Amino acid sequence: MKNIVLFIFLYVFIVSPLKAAEDWGQNGHRTTAQIAEKHLKKRVLRKITQLLDGQSLAVASTFADDIKSDKSFDKYSKWHYVNIPAGKTYEAVKEELGENIIWAINKCTQKLQNKNTSKKEKQFYLKMLVHLVGDLHQPMHVGRAEDRGGNDIKVDWFGKHSNLHRVWDSQMIESYKMSFTELSEHAQILSKKEIKHYQEGNPETWAVESKNIADALYANAENNRNFGYKYMYQWFPVLKERLQIGGVRLAKILNNIFA
Ligand code: ADE
Ligand code: ZN
Ligand code: ZN
């Protein structure tokens, strides 16, 4: 009996809080994926649907989180984020960083472009790619190493204990109470020029954008950690824009790969 009590105590207070952090909640990933689908060339969408045996990008987008509960996939946990030290460029630190989200997006792209990659492998790398381009646009996935991308920065979300990372992964989106189809349908209408502008650059330059937003979020959290309506009002437009830009850029990557 004592052992059971001890086990429960250890699990609740020690193991649970150490568990891997999540990412954009499921609806964030699905929104970005659904927006991407709208920007795909017809031929590309057909090829992708065939590769995924009919599955939509929205459903495929959460695969990378679904496999996190399987220990054999632990080696992919570093693929979801990158921590670039202040004042340094990714280029300067990439060797020491090892596998990270920028590296992983490039790896998935190369695997999908390679004629010798099997269908099964292509399915894996495509699902990872759809997910990771979403994560790259979650600012706290390009946050600081010392607080694990805001996971260790305690804040209150509408009076409940939370952390800065989780607020951005899922809690703002949940508070908005829209489905991913609604979120993607209500996205801003973009001109051709705006789309072209967003699609410039590459995963490395896009990460810098997220990092700059993360810096602003850290600075903001210095002043006040009681987040609620005011925080939503200030930051949710930014979050929605990140979901949309992620989708537009994912479409660019996929249009290139499957041209
Ligand atoms: N998730 C887990 N660790 C992280 C980190 N260091 N940065 C961003 N996201 C994370
Ligand atoms: Zn992720
Ligand atoms: Zn996350």
PDB file of C-alpha atoms and ligand atoms in Angstrom:
ATOM      1  CA  MET A   1       0.000   0.000   0.000  1.00  0.00           C
ATOM      2  CA  LYS A   2       2.806   2.359   0.992  1.00  0.00           C
ATOM      3  CA  ASN A   3       4.493   1.672  -2.353  1.00  0.00           C
ATOM      4  CA  ILE A   4       1.365   2.564  -4.268  1.00  0.00           C
ATOM      5  CA  VAL A   5       1.003   5.838  -2.383  1.00  0.00           C
ATOM      6  CA  LEU A   6       4.680   6.585  -2.994  1.00  0.00           C
ATOM      7  CA  PHE A   7       4.289   5.772  -6.692  1.00  0.00           C
ATOM      8  CA  ILE A   8       1.289   8.058  -7.066  1.00  0.00           C
ATOM      9  CA  PHE A   9       3.094  10.834  -5.205  1.00  0.00           C
ATOM     10  CA  LEU A  10       6.208  10.501  -7.402  1.00  0.00           C
ATOM     11  CA  TYR A  11       4.163  10.371 -10.571  1.00  0.00           C
ATOM     12  CA  VAL A  12       1.952  13.353  -9.827  1.00  0.00           C
ATOM     13  CA  PHE A  13       4.645  15.645  -8.453  1.00  0.00           C
ATOM     14  CA  ILE A  14       7.820  14.514 -10.208  1.00  0.00           C
ATOM     15  CA  VAL A  15       7.161  12.556 -13.420  1.00  0.00           C
ATOM     16  CA  SER A  16       4.132  14.395 -14.841  1.00  0.00           C
ATOM     17  CA  PRO A  17       5.658  17.877 -14.769  1.00  0.00           C
ATOM     18  CA  LEU A  18       8.788  16.546 -16.499  1.00  0.00           C
ATOM     19  CA  LYS A  19       6.886  14.979 -19.370  1.00  0.00           C
ATOM     20  CA  ALA A  20       7.590  16.320 -22.842  1.00  0.00           C
ATOM     21  CA  ALA A  21       5.884  19.587 -23.546  1.00  0.00           C
ATOM     22  CA  GLU A  22       3.254  19.679 -26.260  1.00  0.00           C
ATOM     23  CA  ASP A  23       3.132  21.893 -29.340  1.00  0.00           C
ATOM     24  CA  TRP A  24       0.531  24.047 -31.041  1.00  0.00           C
ATOM     25  CA  GLY A  25      -2.498  22.140 -29.777  1.00  0.00           C
ATOM     26  CA  GLN A  26      -4.150  19.888 -32.315  1.00  0.00           C
ATOM     27  CA  ASN A  27      -6.390  22.649 -33.632  1.00  0.00           C
ATOM     28  CA  GLY A  28      -3.482  24.973 -34.260  1.00  0.00           C
ATOM     29  CA  HIS A  29      -1.749  22.347 -36.404  1.00  0.00           C
ATOM     30  CA  ARG A  30      -4.955  21.472 -38.236  1.00  0.00           C
ATOM     31  CA  THR A  31      -5.654  25.127 -39.003  1.00  0.00           C
ATOM     32  CA  THR A  32      -2.208  25.676 -40.540  1.00  0.00           C
ATOM     33  CA  ALA A  33      -2.510  22.447 -42.553  1.00  0.00           C
ATOM     34  CA  GLN A  34      -5.981  23.320 -43.835  1.00  0.00           C
ATOM     35  CA  ILE A  35      -4.846  26.799 -44.869  1.00  0.00           C
ATOM     36  CA  ALA A  36      -1.891  25.191 -46.683  1.00  0.00           C
ATOM     37  CA  GLU A  37      -4.257  22.893 -48.613  1.00  0.00           C
ATOM     38  CA  LYS A  38      -6.094  25.932 -49.979  1.00  0.00           C
ATOM     39  CA  HIS A  39      -2.835  27.255 -51.422  1.00  0.00           C
ATOM     40  CA  LEU A  40      -1.705  24.024 -53.096  1.00  0.00           C
ATOM     41  CA  LYS A  41      -1.657  23.596 -56.839  1.00  0.00           C
ATOM     42  CA  LYS A  42      -4.367  21.123 -57.936  1.00  0.00           C
ATOM     43  CA  ARG A  43      -1.827  18.626 -59.221  1.00  0.00           C
ATOM     44  CA  VAL A  44       0.175  18.826 -56.008  1.00  0.00           C
ATOM     45  CA  LEU A  45      -2.916  18.281 -53.834  1.00  0.00           C
ATOM     46  CA  ARG A  46      -3.778  15.219 -55.931  1.00  0.00           C
ATOM     47  CA  LYS A  47      -0.284  13.752 -55.527  1.00  0.00           C
ATOM     48  CA  ILE A  48      -0.259  14.401 -51.784  1.00  0.00           C
ATOM     49  CA  THR A  49      -3.729  12.923 -51.246  1.00  0.00           C
ATOM     50  CA  GLN A  50      -2.574   9.826 -53.113  1.00  0.00           C
ATOM     51  CA  LEU A  51       0.590   9.549 -51.015  1.00  0.00           C
ATOM     52  CA  LEU A  52      -1.444   9.859 -47.792  1.00  0.00           C
ATOM     53  CA  ASP A  53      -4.016   7.270 -49.007  1.00  0.00           C
ATOM     54  CA  GLY A  54      -6.779   9.872 -48.902  1.00  0.00           C
ATOM     55  CA  GLN A  55      -5.943  11.426 -45.542  1.00  0.00           C
ATOM     56  CA  SER A  56      -6.233  15.226 -45.326  1.00  0.00           C
ATOM     57  CA  LEU A  57      -3.267  17.395 -44.340  1.00  0.00           C
ATOM     58  CA  ALA A  58      -5.251  18.530 -41.286  1.00  0.00           C
ATOM     59  CA  VAL A  59      -5.496  14.964 -39.976  1.00  0.00           C
ATOM     60  CA  ALA A  60      -1.868  14.214 -40.925  1.00  0.00           C
ATOM     61  CA  SER A  61      -0.645  17.332 -39.090  1.00  0.00           C
ATOM     62  CA  THR A  62      -0.941  15.910 -35.568  1.00  0.00           C
ATOM     63  CA  PHE A  63       0.849  12.620 -36.278  1.00  0.00           C
ATOM     64  CA  ALA A  64       4.174  13.952 -34.928  1.00  0.00           C
ATOM     65  CA  ASP A  65       2.578  14.597 -31.527  1.00  0.00           C
ATOM     66  CA  ASP A  66       0.580  11.364 -31.553  1.00  0.00           C
ATOM     67  CA  ILE A  67       3.817   9.336 -31.745  1.00  0.00           C
ATOM     68  CA  LYS A  68       5.347  11.119 -28.721  1.00  0.00           C
ATOM     69  CA  SER A  69       3.790   8.588 -26.343  1.00  0.00           C
ATOM     70  CA  ASP A  70       5.795   5.832 -28.096  1.00  0.00           C
ATOM     71  CA  LYS A  71       9.315   5.607 -26.620  1.00  0.00           C
ATOM     72  CA  SER A  72      10.802   4.386 -29.891  1.00  0.00           C
ATOM     73  CA  PHE A  73      10.126   7.848 -31.318  1.00  0.00           C
ATOM     74  CA  ASP A  74      12.003   9.724 -28.551  1.00  0.00           C
ATOM     75  CA  LYS A  75      14.785  10.612 -30.948  1.00  0.00           C
ATOM     76  CA  TYR A  76      12.409  12.916 -32.802  1.00  0.00           C
ATOM     77  CA  SER A  77      11.587  15.080 -29.769  1.00  0.00           C
ATOM     78  CA  LYS A  78      14.331  17.584 -30.667  1.00  0.00           C
ATOM     79  CA  TRP A  79      12.768  18.069 -34.100  1.00  0.00           C
ATOM     80  CA  HIS A  80       9.980  20.260 -32.708  1.00  0.00           C
ATOM     81  CA  TYR A  81      11.962  23.350 -31.694  1.00  0.00           C
ATOM     82  CA  VAL A  82      15.223  25.277 -31.823  1.00  0.00           C
ATOM     83  CA  ASN A  83      16.826  27.490 -29.195  1.00  0.00           C
ATOM     84  CA  ILE A  84      19.104  30.091 -30.780  1.00  0.00           C
ATOM     85  CA  PRO A  85      21.232  31.901 -28.151  1.00  0.00           C
ATOM     86  CA  ALA A  86      20.731  35.693 -27.918  1.00  0.00           C
ATOM     87  CA  GLY A  87      22.957  37.649 -30.276  1.00  0.00           C
ATOM     88  CA  LYS A  88      23.921  34.577 -32.312  1.00  0.00           C
ATOM     89  CA  THR A  89      22.798  33.430 -35.738  1.00  0.00           C
ATOM     90  CA  TYR A  90      21.559  29.903 -36.415  1.00  0.00           C
ATOM     91  CA  GLU A  91      24.418  29.490 -38.869  1.00  0.00           C
ATOM     92  CA  ALA A  92      26.965  30.187 -36.108  1.00  0.00           C
ATOM     93  CA  VAL A  93      25.546  27.632 -33.654  1.00  0.00           C
ATOM     94  CA  LYS A  94      23.966  24.941 -35.825  1.00  0.00           C
ATOM     95  CA  GLU A  95      26.823  22.459 -35.420  1.00  0.00           C
ATOM     96  CA  GLU A  96      26.579  22.519 -31.601  1.00  0.00           C
ATOM     97  CA  LEU A  97      22.776  22.451 -31.701  1.00  0.00           C
ATOM     98  CA  GLY A  98      22.595  19.192 -33.612  1.00  0.00           C
ATOM     99  CA  GLU A  99      19.143  18.037 -34.700  1.00  0.00           C
ATOM    100  CA  ASN A 100      16.518  20.778 -34.372  1.00  0.00           C
ATOM    101  CA  ILE A 101      13.392  22.020 -36.153  1.00  0.00           C
ATOM    102  CA  ILE A 102      15.201  23.863 -38.964  1.00  0.00           C
ATOM    103  CA  TRP A 103      17.476  20.899 -39.619  1.00  0.00           C
ATOM    104  CA  ALA A 104      14.457  18.547 -39.506  1.00  0.00           C
ATOM    105  CA  ILE A 105      12.373  20.578 -41.984  1.00  0.00           C
ATOM    106  CA  ASN A 106      15.299  20.504 -44.426  1.00  0.00           C
ATOM    107  CA  LYS A 107      15.763  16.778 -43.851  1.00  0.00           C
ATOM    108  CA  CYS A 108      12.064  16.041 -44.525  1.00  0.00           C
ATOM    109  CA  THR A 109      12.204  18.164 -47.689  1.00  0.00           C
ATOM    110  CA  GLN A 110      15.259  16.285 -48.997  1.00  0.00           C
ATOM    111  CA  LYS A 111      13.732  12.882 -48.202  1.00  0.00           C
ATOM    112  CA  LEU A 112      10.553  13.812 -50.081  1.00  0.00           C
ATOM    113  CA  GLN A 113      12.538  15.065 -53.087  1.00  0.00           C
ATOM    114  CA  ASN A 114      14.592  11.886 -53.299  1.00  0.00           C
ATOM    115  CA  LYS A 115      13.353   9.344 -55.862  1.00  0.00           C
ATOM    116  CA  ASN A 116      14.795   6.505 -53.789  1.00  0.00           C
ATOM    117  CA  THR A 117      12.637   7.210 -50.713  1.00  0.00           C
ATOM    118  CA  SER A 118       9.959   4.514 -50.293  1.00  0.00           C
ATOM    119  CA  LYS A 119       6.232   5.386 -50.127  1.00  0.00           C
ATOM    120  CA  LYS A 120       6.101   4.442 -46.451  1.00  0.00           C
ATOM    121  CA  GLU A 121       9.047   6.680 -45.632  1.00  0.00           C
ATOM    122  CA  LYS A 122       7.594   9.505 -47.703  1.00  0.00           C
ATOM    123  CA  GLN A 123       4.365   9.274 -45.704  1.00  0.00           C
ATOM    124  CA  PHE A 124       6.379   9.611 -42.497  1.00  0.00           C
ATOM    125  CA  TYR A 125       8.449  12.591 -43.657  1.00  0.00           C
ATOM    126  CA  LEU A 126       5.428  14.360 -45.154  1.00  0.00           C
ATOM    127  CA  LYS A 127       3.465  14.092 -41.911  1.00  0.00           C
ATOM    128  CA  MET A 128       6.462  15.337 -39.953  1.00  0.00           C
ATOM    129  CA  LEU A 129       6.975  18.230 -42.376  1.00  0.00           C
ATOM    130  CA  VAL A 130       3.346  19.381 -42.160  1.00  0.00           C
ATOM    131  CA  HIS A 131       3.604  19.387 -38.375  1.00  0.00           C
ATOM    132  CA  LEU A 132       7.032  21.003 -38.074  1.00  0.00           C
ATOM    133  CA  VAL A 133       6.329  23.973 -40.354  1.00  0.00           C
ATOM    134  CA  GLY A 134       3.429  24.675 -37.979  1.00  0.00           C
ATOM    135  CA  ASP A 135       5.664  24.421 -34.899  1.00  0.00           C
ATOM    136  CA  LEU A 136       8.258  26.722 -36.502  1.00  0.00           C
ATOM    137  CA  HIS A 137       5.623  29.474 -36.463  1.00  0.00           C
ATOM    138  CA  GLN A 138       4.810  29.026 -32.762  1.00  0.00           C
ATOM    139  CA  PRO A 139       7.087  31.765 -31.360  1.00  0.00           C
ATOM    140  CA  MET A 140       7.913  29.838 -28.175  1.00  0.00           C
ATOM    141  CA  HIS A 141       9.326  26.993 -30.304  1.00  0.00           C
ATOM    142  CA  VAL A 142      12.167  29.401 -31.079  1.00  0.00           C
ATOM    143  CA  GLY A 143      12.516  30.561 -27.476  1.00  0.00           C
ATOM    144  CA  ARG A 144      15.327  30.323 -24.941  1.00  0.00           C
ATOM    145  CA  ALA A 145      16.992  27.076 -23.895  1.00  0.00           C
ATOM    146  CA  GLU A 146      17.267  28.101 -20.225  1.00  0.00           C
ATOM    147  CA  ASP A 147      13.488  28.129 -19.674  1.00  0.00           C
ATOM    148  CA  ARG A 148      12.757  25.398 -22.266  1.00  0.00           C
ATOM    149  CA  GLY A 149      10.963  27.759 -24.619  1.00  0.00           C
ATOM    150  CA  GLY A 150       8.858  29.319 -21.859  1.00  0.00           C
ATOM    151  CA  ASN A 151       7.808  25.984 -20.324  1.00  0.00           C
ATOM    152  CA  ASP A 152       9.481  27.068 -17.063  1.00  0.00           C
ATOM    153  CA  ILE A 153       7.944  30.541 -17.028  1.00  0.00           C
ATOM    154  CA  LYS A 154       4.959  30.252 -14.752  1.00  0.00           C
ATOM    155  CA  VAL A 155       1.944  32.397 -15.590  1.00  0.00           C
ATOM    156  CA  ASP A 156      -1.751  32.316 -14.742  1.00  0.00           C
ATOM    157  CA  TRP A 157      -4.227  31.778 -17.552  1.00  0.00           C
ATOM    158  CA  PHE A 158      -7.654  33.115 -16.508  1.00  0.00           C
ATOM    159  CA  GLY A 159      -6.735  32.411 -12.874  1.00  0.00           C
ATOM    160  CA  LYS A 160      -5.325  28.897 -13.415  1.00  0.00           C
ATOM    161  CA  HIS A 161      -1.656  27.934 -13.113  1.00  0.00           C
ATOM    162  CA  SER A 162       0.004  27.567 -16.489  1.00  0.00           C
ATOM    163  CA  ASN A 163       3.185  28.553 -18.308  1.00  0.00           C
ATOM    164  CA  LEU A 164       4.087  30.859 -21.164  1.00  0.00           C
ATOM    165  CA  HIS A 165       4.719  28.003 -23.599  1.00  0.00           C
ATOM    166  CA  ARG A 166       1.380  26.327 -22.963  1.00  0.00           C
ATOM    167  CA  VAL A 167      -0.573  29.573 -23.306  1.00  0.00           C
ATOM    168  CA  TRP A 168       0.866  29.862 -26.828  1.00  0.00           C
ATOM    169  CA  ASP A 169       0.626  26.177 -27.743  1.00  0.00           C
ATOM    170  CA  SER A 170      -2.996  25.695 -26.907  1.00  0.00           C
ATOM    171  CA  GLN A 171      -4.699  27.844 -24.280  1.00  0.00           C
ATOM    172  CA  MET A 172      -5.322  30.968 -26.346  1.00  0.00           C
ATOM    173  CA  ILE A 173      -6.696  28.855 -29.191  1.00  0.00           C
ATOM    174  CA  GLU A 174      -8.927  26.890 -26.808  1.00  0.00           C
ATOM    175  CA  SER A 175     -10.243  30.098 -25.224  1.00  0.00           C
ATOM    176  CA  TYR A 176     -11.256  31.374 -28.662  1.00  0.00           C
ATOM    177  CA  LYS A 177     -13.581  28.385 -29.056  1.00  0.00           C
ATOM    178  CA  MET A 178     -13.470  27.961 -32.813  1.00  0.00           C
ATOM    179  CA  SER A 179     -12.938  24.703 -34.673  1.00  0.00           C
ATOM    180  CA  PHE A 180      -9.967  24.414 -37.022  1.00  0.00           C
ATOM    181  CA  THR A 181     -12.276  24.652 -40.038  1.00  0.00           C
ATOM    182  CA  GLU A 182     -13.740  27.868 -38.655  1.00  0.00           C
ATOM    183  CA  LEU A 183     -10.279  29.236 -37.885  1.00  0.00           C
ATOM    184  CA  SER A 184      -9.040  28.479 -41.399  1.00  0.00           C
ATOM    185  CA  GLU A 185     -12.199  29.856 -43.036  1.00  0.00           C
ATOM    186  CA  HIS A 186     -12.002  33.055 -41.007  1.00  0.00           C
ATOM    187  CA  ALA A 187      -8.335  33.647 -41.831  1.00  0.00           C
ATOM    188  CA  GLN A 188      -7.454  37.014 -43.392  1.00  0.00           C
ATOM    189  CA  ILE A 189      -7.975  37.375 -47.116  1.00  0.00           C
ATOM    190  CA  LEU A 190      -4.520  37.797 -48.612  1.00  0.00           C
ATOM    191  CA  SER A 191      -3.624  39.471 -51.903  1.00  0.00           C
ATOM    192  CA  LYS A 192      -1.298  37.706 -54.362  1.00  0.00           C
ATOM    193  CA  LYS A 193       1.369  40.204 -53.388  1.00  0.00           C
ATOM    194  CA  GLU A 194       1.009  39.427 -49.675  1.00  0.00           C
ATOM    195  CA  ILE A 195       1.181  35.687 -50.327  1.00  0.00           C
ATOM    196  CA  LYS A 196       4.306  36.138 -52.410  1.00  0.00           C
ATOM    197  CA  HIS A 197       5.858  38.279 -49.700  1.00  0.00           C
ATOM    198  CA  TYR A 198       5.155  35.698 -46.976  1.00  0.00           C
ATOM    199  CA  GLN A 199       6.534  32.895 -49.126  1.00  0.00           C
ATOM    200  CA  GLU A 200       9.931  34.544 -49.479  1.00  0.00           C
ATOM    201  CA  GLY A 201      12.794  33.271 -47.347  1.00  0.00           C
ATOM    202  CA  ASN A 202      13.444  29.831 -45.893  1.00  0.00           C
ATOM    203  CA  PRO A 203      13.029  27.953 -42.582  1.00  0.00           C
ATOM    204  CA  GLU A 204      16.059  29.744 -41.154  1.00  0.00           C
ATOM    205  CA  THR A 205      14.737  33.270 -41.822  1.00  0.00           C
ATOM    206  CA  TRP A 206      11.233  32.235 -40.692  1.00  0.00           C
ATOM    207  CA  ALA A 207      12.704  31.022 -37.388  1.00  0.00           C
ATOM    208  CA  VAL A 208      14.189  34.488 -36.813  1.00  0.00           C
ATOM    209  CA  GLU A 209      10.679  35.964 -37.076  1.00  0.00           C
ATOM    210  CA  SER A 210       9.419  33.561 -34.413  1.00  0.00           C
ATOM    211  CA  LYS A 211      12.440  34.345 -32.233  1.00  0.00           C
ATOM    212  CA  ASN A 212      11.758  38.085 -32.438  1.00  0.00           C
ATOM    213  CA  ILE A 213       8.141  37.550 -31.382  1.00  0.00           C
ATOM    214  CA  ALA A 214       9.315  35.244 -28.576  1.00  0.00           C
ATOM    215  CA  ASP A 215      11.628  38.025 -27.329  1.00  0.00           C
ATOM    216  CA  ALA A 216       8.643  40.400 -27.185  1.00  0.00           C
ATOM    217  CA  LEU A 217       6.607  37.759 -25.313  1.00  0.00           C
ATOM    218  CA  TYR A 218       9.368  37.241 -22.751  1.00  0.00           C
ATOM    219  CA  ALA A 219       9.660  41.016 -22.227  1.00  0.00           C
ATOM    220  CA  ASN A 220       5.883  41.301 -21.870  1.00  0.00           C
ATOM    221  CA  ALA A 221       5.817  38.494 -19.279  1.00  0.00           C
ATOM    222  CA  GLU A 222       8.313  40.445 -17.144  1.00  0.00           C
ATOM    223  CA  ASN A 223       5.624  43.006 -16.332  1.00  0.00           C
ATOM    224  CA  ASN A 224       2.574  40.883 -15.732  1.00  0.00           C
ATOM    225  CA  ARG A 225       1.966  37.158 -15.478  1.00  0.00           C
ATOM    226  CA  ASN A 226      -1.769  37.266 -14.831  1.00  0.00           C
ATOM    227  CA  PHE A 227      -2.981  36.573 -18.342  1.00  0.00           C
ATOM    228  CA  GLY A 228      -6.613  36.800 -19.377  1.00  0.00           C
ATOM    229  CA  TYR A 229      -8.813  38.936 -21.651  1.00  0.00           C
ATOM    230  CA  LYS A 230      -6.250  41.700 -22.022  1.00  0.00           C
ATOM    231  CA  TYR A 231      -3.588  39.211 -23.104  1.00  0.00           C
ATOM    232  CA  MET A 232      -5.978  37.622 -25.604  1.00  0.00           C
ATOM    233  CA  TYR A 233      -6.845  41.031 -27.019  1.00  0.00           C
ATOM    234  CA  GLN A 234      -3.200  41.967 -27.423  1.00  0.00           C
ATOM    235  CA  TRP A 235      -1.746  38.709 -28.721  1.00  0.00           C
ATOM    236  CA  PHE A 236      -4.422  36.551 -30.313  1.00  0.00           C
ATOM    237  CA  PRO A 237      -4.294  38.504 -33.611  1.00  0.00           C
ATOM    238  CA  VAL A 238      -0.563  37.721 -33.711  1.00  0.00           C
ATOM    239  CA  LEU A 239      -1.227  34.049 -33.019  1.00  0.00           C
ATOM    240  CA  LYS A 240      -3.837  33.827 -35.794  1.00  0.00           C
ATOM    241  CA  GLU A 241      -1.422  35.459 -38.202  1.00  0.00           C
ATOM    242  CA  ARG A 242       1.285  32.925 -37.304  1.00  0.00           C
ATOM    243  CA  LEU A 243      -1.119  30.043 -38.041  1.00  0.00           C
ATOM    244  CA  GLN A 244      -1.935  31.571 -41.408  1.00  0.00           C
ATOM    245  CA  ILE A 245       1.630  32.458 -42.440  1.00  0.00           C
ATOM    246  CA  GLY A 246       2.681  28.925 -41.478  1.00  0.00           C
ATOM    247  CA  GLY A 247       0.019  27.555 -43.832  1.00  0.00           C
ATOM    248  CA  VAL A 248       0.985  29.794 -46.735  1.00  0.00           C
ATOM    249  CA  ARG A 249       4.650  28.787 -46.352  1.00  0.00           C
ATOM    250  CA  LEU A 250       3.900  25.090 -45.950  1.00  0.00           C
ATOM    251  CA  ALA A 251       2.037  25.326 -49.273  1.00  0.00           C
ATOM    252  CA  LYS A 252       5.100  26.876 -50.891  1.00  0.00           C
ATOM    253  CA  ILE A 253       7.360  24.074 -49.670  1.00  0.00           C
ATOM    254  CA  LEU A 254       4.902  21.397 -50.827  1.00  0.00           C
ATOM    255  CA  ASN A 255       4.292  23.071 -54.203  1.00  0.00           C
ATOM    256  CA  ASN A 256       8.060  22.989 -54.753  1.00  0.00           C
ATOM    257  CA  ILE A 257       8.549  19.391 -53.668  1.00  0.00           C
ATOM    258  CA  PHE A 258       5.598  17.918 -55.573  1.00  0.00           C
ATOM    259  CA  ALA A 259       5.720  20.264 -58.613  1.00  0.00           C
TER     260      ALA A 259
HETATM  261  N1  ADE B   1       9.878  22.000 -25.793  1.00  0.00           N
HETATM  262  C1  ADE B   1      10.648  21.284 -24.954  1.00  0.00           C
HETATM  263  N2  ADE B   1      11.831  21.879 -24.766  1.00  0.00           N
HETATM  264  C2  ADE B   1      11.799  23.013 -25.490  1.00  0.00           C
HETATM  265  C3  ADE B   1      12.714  24.050 -25.712  1.00  0.00           C
HETATM  266  N3  ADE B   1      13.919  24.040 -25.127  1.00  0.00           N
HETATM  267  N4  ADE B   1      12.357  25.059 -26.528  1.00  0.00           N
HETATM  268  C4  ADE B   1      11.149  25.059 -27.096  1.00  0.00           C
HETATM  269  N5  ADE B   1      10.248  24.105 -26.944  1.00  0.00           N
HETATM  270  C5  ADE B   1      10.568  23.088 -26.132  1.00  0.00           C
HETATM  271 ZN    ZN B   2       5.457  19.578 -32.446  1.00  0.00          ZN
HETATM  272 ZN    ZN B   3       5.004  23.559 -27.916  1.00  0.00          ZN
END
